[in-house]
PDB file of C-alpha atoms in Angstrom:
ATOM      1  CA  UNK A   1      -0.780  26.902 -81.674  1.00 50.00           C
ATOM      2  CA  UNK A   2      -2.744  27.448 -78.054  1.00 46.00           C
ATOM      3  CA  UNK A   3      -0.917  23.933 -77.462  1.00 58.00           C
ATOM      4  CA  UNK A   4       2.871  25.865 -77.984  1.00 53.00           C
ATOM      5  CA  UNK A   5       1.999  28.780 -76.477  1.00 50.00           C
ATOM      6  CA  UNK A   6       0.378  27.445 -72.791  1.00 47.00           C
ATOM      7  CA  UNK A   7       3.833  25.195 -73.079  1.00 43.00           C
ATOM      8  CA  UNK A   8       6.195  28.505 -73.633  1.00 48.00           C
ATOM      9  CA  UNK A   9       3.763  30.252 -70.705  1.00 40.00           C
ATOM     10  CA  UNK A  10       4.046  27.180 -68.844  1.00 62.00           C
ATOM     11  CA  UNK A  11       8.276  26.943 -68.871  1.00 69.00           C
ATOM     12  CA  UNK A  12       8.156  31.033 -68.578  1.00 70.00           C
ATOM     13  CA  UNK A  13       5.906  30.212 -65.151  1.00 73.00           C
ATOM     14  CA  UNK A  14       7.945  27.598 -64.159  1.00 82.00           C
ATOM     15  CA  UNK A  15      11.388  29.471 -64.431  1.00 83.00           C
ATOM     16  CA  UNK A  16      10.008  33.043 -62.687  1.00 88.00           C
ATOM     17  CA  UNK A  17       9.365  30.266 -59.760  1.00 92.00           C
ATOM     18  CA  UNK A  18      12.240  28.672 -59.781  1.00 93.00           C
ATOM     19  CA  UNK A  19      14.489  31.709 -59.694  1.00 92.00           C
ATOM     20  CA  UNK A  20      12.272  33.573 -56.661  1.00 95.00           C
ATOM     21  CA  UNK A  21      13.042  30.122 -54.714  1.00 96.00           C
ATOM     22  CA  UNK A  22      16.442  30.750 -55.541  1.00 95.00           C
ATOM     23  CA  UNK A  23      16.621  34.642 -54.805  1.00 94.00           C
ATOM     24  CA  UNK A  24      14.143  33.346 -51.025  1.00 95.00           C
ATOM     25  CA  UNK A  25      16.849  31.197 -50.413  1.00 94.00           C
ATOM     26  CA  UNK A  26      19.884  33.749 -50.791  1.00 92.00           C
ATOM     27  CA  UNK A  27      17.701  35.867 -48.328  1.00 93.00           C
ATOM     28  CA  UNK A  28      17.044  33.155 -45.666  1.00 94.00           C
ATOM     29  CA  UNK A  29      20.726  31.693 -45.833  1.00 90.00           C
ATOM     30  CA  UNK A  30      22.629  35.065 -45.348  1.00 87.00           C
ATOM     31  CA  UNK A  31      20.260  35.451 -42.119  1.00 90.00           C
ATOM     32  CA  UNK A  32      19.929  32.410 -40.754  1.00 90.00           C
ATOM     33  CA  UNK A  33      23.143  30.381 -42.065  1.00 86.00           C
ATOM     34  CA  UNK A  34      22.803  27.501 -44.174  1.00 87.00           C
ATOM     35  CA  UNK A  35      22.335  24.890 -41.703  1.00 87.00           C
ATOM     36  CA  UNK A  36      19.932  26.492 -39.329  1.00 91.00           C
ATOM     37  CA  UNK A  37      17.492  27.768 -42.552  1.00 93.00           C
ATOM     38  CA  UNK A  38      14.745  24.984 -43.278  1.00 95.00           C
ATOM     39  CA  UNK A  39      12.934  24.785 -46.330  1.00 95.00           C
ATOM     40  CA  UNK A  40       9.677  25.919 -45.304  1.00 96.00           C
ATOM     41  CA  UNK A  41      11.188  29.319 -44.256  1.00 96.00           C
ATOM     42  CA  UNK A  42      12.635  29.631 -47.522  1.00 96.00           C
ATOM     43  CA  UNK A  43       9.222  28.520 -48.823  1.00 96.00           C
ATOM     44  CA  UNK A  44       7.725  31.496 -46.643  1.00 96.00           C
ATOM     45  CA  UNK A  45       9.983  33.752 -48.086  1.00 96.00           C
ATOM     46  CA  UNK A  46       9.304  32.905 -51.597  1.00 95.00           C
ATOM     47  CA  UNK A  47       5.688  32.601 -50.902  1.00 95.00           C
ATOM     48  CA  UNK A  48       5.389  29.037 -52.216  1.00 94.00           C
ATOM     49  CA  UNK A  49       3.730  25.839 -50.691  1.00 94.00           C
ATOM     50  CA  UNK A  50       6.710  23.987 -49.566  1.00 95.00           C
ATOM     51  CA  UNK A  51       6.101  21.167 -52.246  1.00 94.00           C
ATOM     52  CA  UNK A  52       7.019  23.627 -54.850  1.00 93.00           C
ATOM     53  CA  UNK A  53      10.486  23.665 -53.927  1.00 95.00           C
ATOM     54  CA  UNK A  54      10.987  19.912 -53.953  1.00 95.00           C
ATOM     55  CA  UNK A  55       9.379  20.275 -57.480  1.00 94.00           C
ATOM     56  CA  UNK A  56      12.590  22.086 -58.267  1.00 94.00           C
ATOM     57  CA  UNK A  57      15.074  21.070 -56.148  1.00 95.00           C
ATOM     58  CA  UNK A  58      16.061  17.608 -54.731  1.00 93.00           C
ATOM     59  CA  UNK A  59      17.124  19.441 -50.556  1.00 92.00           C
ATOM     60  CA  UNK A  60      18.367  22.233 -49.185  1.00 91.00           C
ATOM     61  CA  UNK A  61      22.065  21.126 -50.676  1.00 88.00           C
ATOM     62  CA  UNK A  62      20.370  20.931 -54.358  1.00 91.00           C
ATOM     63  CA  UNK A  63      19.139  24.474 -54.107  1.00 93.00           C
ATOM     64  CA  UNK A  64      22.269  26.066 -52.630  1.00 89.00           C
ATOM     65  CA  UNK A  65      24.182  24.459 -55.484  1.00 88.00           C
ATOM     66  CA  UNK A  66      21.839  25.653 -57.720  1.00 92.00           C
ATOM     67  CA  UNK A  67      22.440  29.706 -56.797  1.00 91.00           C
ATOM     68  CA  UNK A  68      26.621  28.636 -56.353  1.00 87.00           C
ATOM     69  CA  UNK A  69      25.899  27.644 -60.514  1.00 89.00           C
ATOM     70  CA  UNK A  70      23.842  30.447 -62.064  1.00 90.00           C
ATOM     71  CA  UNK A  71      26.086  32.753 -60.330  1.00 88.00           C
ATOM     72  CA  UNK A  72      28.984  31.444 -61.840  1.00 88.00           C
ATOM     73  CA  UNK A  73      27.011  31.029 -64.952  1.00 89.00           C
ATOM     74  CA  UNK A  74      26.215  34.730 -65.499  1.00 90.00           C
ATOM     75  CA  UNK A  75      29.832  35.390 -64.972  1.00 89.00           C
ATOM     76  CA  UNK A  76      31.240  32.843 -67.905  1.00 89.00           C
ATOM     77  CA  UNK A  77      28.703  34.490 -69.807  1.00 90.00           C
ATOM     78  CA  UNK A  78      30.320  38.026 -69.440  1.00 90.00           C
ATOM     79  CA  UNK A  79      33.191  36.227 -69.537  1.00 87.00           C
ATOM     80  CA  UNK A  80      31.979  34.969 -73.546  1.00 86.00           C
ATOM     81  CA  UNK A  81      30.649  38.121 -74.637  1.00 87.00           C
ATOM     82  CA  UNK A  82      34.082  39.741 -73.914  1.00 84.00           C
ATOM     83  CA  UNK A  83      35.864  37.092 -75.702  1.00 80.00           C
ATOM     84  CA  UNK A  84      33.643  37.908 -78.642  1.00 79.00           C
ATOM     85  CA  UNK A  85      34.209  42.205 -78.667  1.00 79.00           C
ATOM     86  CA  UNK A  86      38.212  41.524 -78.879  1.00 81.00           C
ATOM     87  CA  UNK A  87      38.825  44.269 -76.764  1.00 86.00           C
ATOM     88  CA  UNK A  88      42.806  45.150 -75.563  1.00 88.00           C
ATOM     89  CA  UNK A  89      43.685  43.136 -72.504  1.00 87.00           C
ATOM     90  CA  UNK A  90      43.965  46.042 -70.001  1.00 87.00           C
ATOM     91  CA  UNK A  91      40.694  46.556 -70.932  1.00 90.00           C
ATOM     92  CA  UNK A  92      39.240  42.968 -70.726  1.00 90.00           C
ATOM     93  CA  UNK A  93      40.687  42.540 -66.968  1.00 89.00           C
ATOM     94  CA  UNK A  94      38.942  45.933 -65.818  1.00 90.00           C
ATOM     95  CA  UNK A  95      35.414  44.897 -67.367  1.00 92.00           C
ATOM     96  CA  UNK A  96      36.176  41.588 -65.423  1.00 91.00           C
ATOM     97  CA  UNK A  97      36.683  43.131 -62.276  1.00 91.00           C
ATOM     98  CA  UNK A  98      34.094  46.063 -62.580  1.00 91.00           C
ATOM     99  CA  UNK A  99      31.582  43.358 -63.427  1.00 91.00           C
ATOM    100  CA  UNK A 100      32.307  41.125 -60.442  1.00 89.00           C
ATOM    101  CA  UNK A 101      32.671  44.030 -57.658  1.00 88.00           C
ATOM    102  CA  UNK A 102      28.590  46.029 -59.442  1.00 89.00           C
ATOM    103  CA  UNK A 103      27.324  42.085 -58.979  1.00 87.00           C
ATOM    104  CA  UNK A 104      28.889  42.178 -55.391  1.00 86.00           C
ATOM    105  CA  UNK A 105      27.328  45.704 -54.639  1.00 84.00           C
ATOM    106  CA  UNK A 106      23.945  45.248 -56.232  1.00 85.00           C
ATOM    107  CA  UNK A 107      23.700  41.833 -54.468  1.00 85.00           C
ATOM    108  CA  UNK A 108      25.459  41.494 -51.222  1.00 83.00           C
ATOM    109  CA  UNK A 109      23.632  38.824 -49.769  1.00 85.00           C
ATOM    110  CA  UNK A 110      24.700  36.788 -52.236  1.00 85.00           C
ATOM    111  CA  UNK A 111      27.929  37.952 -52.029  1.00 84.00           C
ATOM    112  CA  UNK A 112      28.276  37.336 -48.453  1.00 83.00           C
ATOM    113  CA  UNK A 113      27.012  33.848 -48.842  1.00 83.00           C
ATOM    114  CA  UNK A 114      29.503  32.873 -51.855  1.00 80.00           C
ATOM    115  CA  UNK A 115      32.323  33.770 -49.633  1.00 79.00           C
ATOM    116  CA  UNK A 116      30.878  32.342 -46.795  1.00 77.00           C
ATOM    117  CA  UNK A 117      29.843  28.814 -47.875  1.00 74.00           C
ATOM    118  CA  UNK A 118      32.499  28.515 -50.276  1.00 71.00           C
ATOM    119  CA  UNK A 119      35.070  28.312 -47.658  1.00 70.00           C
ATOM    120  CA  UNK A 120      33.203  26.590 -44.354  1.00 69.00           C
ATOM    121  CA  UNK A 121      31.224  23.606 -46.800  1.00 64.00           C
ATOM    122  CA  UNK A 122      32.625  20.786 -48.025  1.00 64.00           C
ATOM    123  CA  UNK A 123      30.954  17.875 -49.753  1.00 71.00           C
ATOM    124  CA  UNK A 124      28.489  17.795 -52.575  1.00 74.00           C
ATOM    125  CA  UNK A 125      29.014  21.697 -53.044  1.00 75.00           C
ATOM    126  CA  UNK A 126      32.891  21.743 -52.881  1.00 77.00           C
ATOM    127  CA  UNK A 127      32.673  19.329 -56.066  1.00 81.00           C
ATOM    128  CA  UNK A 128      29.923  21.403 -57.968  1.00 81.00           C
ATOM    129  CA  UNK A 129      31.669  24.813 -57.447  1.00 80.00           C
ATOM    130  CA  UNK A 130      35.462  24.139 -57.829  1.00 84.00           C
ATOM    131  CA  UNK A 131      35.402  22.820 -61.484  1.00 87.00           C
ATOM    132  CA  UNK A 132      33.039  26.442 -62.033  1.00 86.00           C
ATOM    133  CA  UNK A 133      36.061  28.200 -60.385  1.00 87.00           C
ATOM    134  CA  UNK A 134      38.436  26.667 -62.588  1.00 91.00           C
ATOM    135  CA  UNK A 135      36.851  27.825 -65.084  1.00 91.00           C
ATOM    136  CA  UNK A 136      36.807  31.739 -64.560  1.00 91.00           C
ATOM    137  CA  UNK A 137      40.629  31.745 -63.327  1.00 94.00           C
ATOM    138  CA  UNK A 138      41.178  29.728 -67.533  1.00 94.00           C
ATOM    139  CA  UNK A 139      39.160  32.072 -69.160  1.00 92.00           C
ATOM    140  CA  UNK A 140      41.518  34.954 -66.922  1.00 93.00           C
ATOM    141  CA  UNK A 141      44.529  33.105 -68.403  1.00 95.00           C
ATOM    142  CA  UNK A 142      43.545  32.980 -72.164  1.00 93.00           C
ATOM    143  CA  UNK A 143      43.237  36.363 -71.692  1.00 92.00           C
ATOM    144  CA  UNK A 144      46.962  36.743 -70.181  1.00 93.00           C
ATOM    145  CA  UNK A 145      48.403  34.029 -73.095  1.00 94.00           C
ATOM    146  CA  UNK A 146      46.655  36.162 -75.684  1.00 91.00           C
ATOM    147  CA  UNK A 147      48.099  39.359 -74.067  1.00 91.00           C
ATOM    148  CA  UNK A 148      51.999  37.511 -74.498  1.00 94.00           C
ATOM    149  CA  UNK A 149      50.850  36.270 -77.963  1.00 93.00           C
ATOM    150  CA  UNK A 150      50.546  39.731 -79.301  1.00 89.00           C
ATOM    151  CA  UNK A 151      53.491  40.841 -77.493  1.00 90.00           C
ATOM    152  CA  UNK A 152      51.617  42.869 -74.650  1.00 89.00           C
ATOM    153  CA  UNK A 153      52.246  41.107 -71.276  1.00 92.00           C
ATOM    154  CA  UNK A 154      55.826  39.633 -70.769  1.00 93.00           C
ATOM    155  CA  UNK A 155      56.845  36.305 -70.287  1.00 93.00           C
ATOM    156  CA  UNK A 156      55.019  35.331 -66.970  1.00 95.00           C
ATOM    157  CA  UNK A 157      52.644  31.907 -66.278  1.00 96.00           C
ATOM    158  CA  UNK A 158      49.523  33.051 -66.958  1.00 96.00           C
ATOM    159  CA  UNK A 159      47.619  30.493 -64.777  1.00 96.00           C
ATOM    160  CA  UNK A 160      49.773  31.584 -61.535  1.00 96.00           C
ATOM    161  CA  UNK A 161      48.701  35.156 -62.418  1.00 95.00           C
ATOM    162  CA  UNK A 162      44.694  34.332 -62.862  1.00 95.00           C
ATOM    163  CA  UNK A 163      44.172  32.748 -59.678  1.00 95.00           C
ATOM    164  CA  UNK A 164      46.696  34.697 -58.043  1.00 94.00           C
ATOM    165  CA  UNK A 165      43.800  38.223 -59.120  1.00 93.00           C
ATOM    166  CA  UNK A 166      41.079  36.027 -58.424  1.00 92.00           C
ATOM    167  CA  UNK A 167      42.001  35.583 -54.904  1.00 92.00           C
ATOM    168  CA  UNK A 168      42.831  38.463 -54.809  1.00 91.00           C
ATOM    169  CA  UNK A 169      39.112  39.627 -55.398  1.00 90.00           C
ATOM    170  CA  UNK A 170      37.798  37.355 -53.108  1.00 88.00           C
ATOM    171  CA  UNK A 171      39.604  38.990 -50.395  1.00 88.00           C
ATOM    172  CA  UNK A 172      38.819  41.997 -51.425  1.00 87.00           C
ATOM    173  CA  UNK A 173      35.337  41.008 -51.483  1.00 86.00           C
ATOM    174  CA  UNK A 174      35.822  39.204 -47.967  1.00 85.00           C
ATOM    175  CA  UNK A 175      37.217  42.786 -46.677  1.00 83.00           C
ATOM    176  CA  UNK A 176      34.442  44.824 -48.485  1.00 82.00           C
ATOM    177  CA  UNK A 177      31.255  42.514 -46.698  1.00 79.00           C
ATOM    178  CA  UNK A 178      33.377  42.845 -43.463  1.00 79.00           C
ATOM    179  CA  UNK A 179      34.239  46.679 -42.923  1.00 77.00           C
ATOM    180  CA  UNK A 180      32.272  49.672 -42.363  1.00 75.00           C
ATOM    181  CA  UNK A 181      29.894  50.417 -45.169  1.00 72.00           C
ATOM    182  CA  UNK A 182      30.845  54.008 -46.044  1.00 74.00           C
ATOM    183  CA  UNK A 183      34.185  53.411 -46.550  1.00 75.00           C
ATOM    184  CA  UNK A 184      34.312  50.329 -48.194  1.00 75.00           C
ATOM    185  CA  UNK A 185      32.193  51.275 -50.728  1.00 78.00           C
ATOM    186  CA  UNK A 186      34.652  54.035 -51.528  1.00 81.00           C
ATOM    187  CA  UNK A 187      37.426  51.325 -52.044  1.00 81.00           C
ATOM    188  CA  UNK A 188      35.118  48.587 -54.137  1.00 81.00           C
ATOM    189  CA  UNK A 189      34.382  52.179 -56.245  1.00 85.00           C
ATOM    190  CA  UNK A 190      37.713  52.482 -56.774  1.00 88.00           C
ATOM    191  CA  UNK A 191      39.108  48.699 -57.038  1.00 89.00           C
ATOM    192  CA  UNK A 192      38.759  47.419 -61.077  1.00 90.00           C
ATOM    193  CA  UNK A 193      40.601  50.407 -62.472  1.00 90.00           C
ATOM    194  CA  UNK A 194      43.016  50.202 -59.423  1.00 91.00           C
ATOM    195  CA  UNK A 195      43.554  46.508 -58.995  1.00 90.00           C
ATOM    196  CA  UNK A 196      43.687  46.416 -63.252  1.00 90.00           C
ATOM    197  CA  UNK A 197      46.953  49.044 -63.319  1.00 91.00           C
ATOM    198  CA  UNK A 198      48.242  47.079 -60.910  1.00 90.00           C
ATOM    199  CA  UNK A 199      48.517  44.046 -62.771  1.00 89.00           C
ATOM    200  CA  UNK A 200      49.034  46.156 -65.971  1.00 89.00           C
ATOM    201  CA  UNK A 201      52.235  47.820 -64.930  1.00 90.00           C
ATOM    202  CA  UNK A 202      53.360  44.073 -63.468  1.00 90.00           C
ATOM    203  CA  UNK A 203      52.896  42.470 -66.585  1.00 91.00           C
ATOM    204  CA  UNK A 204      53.418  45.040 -69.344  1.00 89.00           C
ATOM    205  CA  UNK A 205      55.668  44.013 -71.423  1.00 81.00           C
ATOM    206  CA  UNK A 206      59.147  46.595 -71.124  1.00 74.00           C
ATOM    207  CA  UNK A 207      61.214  48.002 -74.516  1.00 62.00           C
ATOM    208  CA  UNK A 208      63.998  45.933 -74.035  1.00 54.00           C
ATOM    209  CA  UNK A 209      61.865  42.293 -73.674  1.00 54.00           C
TER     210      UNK A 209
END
């Protein structure tokens, strides 16, 4: 029994540090850039011996991947646990995009780094995040085909359509990091319910389909 329970307080221990490394490094990479932050700032940051952070992560590349992932992580889960209420498909795409623009208000470092590094690296990352990209504009189009299935959304592609709103997002996003705070937060208020009749009264499916 004391043998399970220092293992469970162990693992608990061991994930609180890996995720303040994680949450240092968002920190030191939207202020310094990736390239120019080193991993003992990061260790600084998360007040760790440097050595802890090679006990969790193989480089600096290993760790960024590693917040790309359990951002995108979080988000299939939401994704999931929609899937599972069976909620109307207007509905579904405005819990999608209020969920994505509260995680982009309540973090924006981390916002402003996804955007960033997503675009300028290329590599090791590029090949870790695209498949997780994939798979939130799939999920966005099982949602369209189930919306035609039951005779909600007309005929459209519904792949075209989910990564046509998910770049749209991400520009919105790009806009919203880039423009004066005040009013931008009055437009990333206002986007999911916006941006979601948008697509609604594109896609609806008329009388006389």
């Amino acid at each position: 029994m004391v043998n399970e329970r220092s293992f469970i307080m162990t693992n608990k221990d061991t994930q609180d540090t890996k995720e303040r490394i994680r949450q240092a490094a968002v920190r030191v990479f939207s202020r310094q850039g990736f390239d120019r932050a080193s991993v003992k700032s990061i260790a600084e940051e998360a007040g760790v011996a440097v050595g802890s952070i090679y006990n969790h992560f193989r480089d600096k590349d290993d760790l960024l991947i590693s917040v790309f992932e359990e951002e995108f992580e979080q988000r299939m889960d939401f994704l999931e646990e929609m899937r599972g209420a069976r909620l109307p498909v207007r509905d579904q795409v405005q819990r999608l995009l209020e969920d994505h623009f509260s995680r982009a208000r309540e973090h924006k470092e981390l916002a402003e780094l996804l955007l960033y590094e997503r675009f300028h690296r290329s590599g090791r990352l590029r090949e870790r995040i695209v498949p997780l990209q994939r798979g939130i504009v799939e999920r966005i189009a099982e949602i369209l085909r189930a919306g035609i299935a039951e005779g909600w959304i007309r005929p459209c592609n519904p792949k075209v359509v989910a990564q046509a709103l998910f770049d749209l997002v991400q520009t919105m996003t790009a806009c919203w990091v880039l423009s004066d705070p005040s009013e931008a937060d009055e437009i990333f208020a206002l986007a999911p319910k916006e941006l979601a009749d948008l697509m609604w009264k594109g896609l609806r499916r008329s009388d006389d389909e």
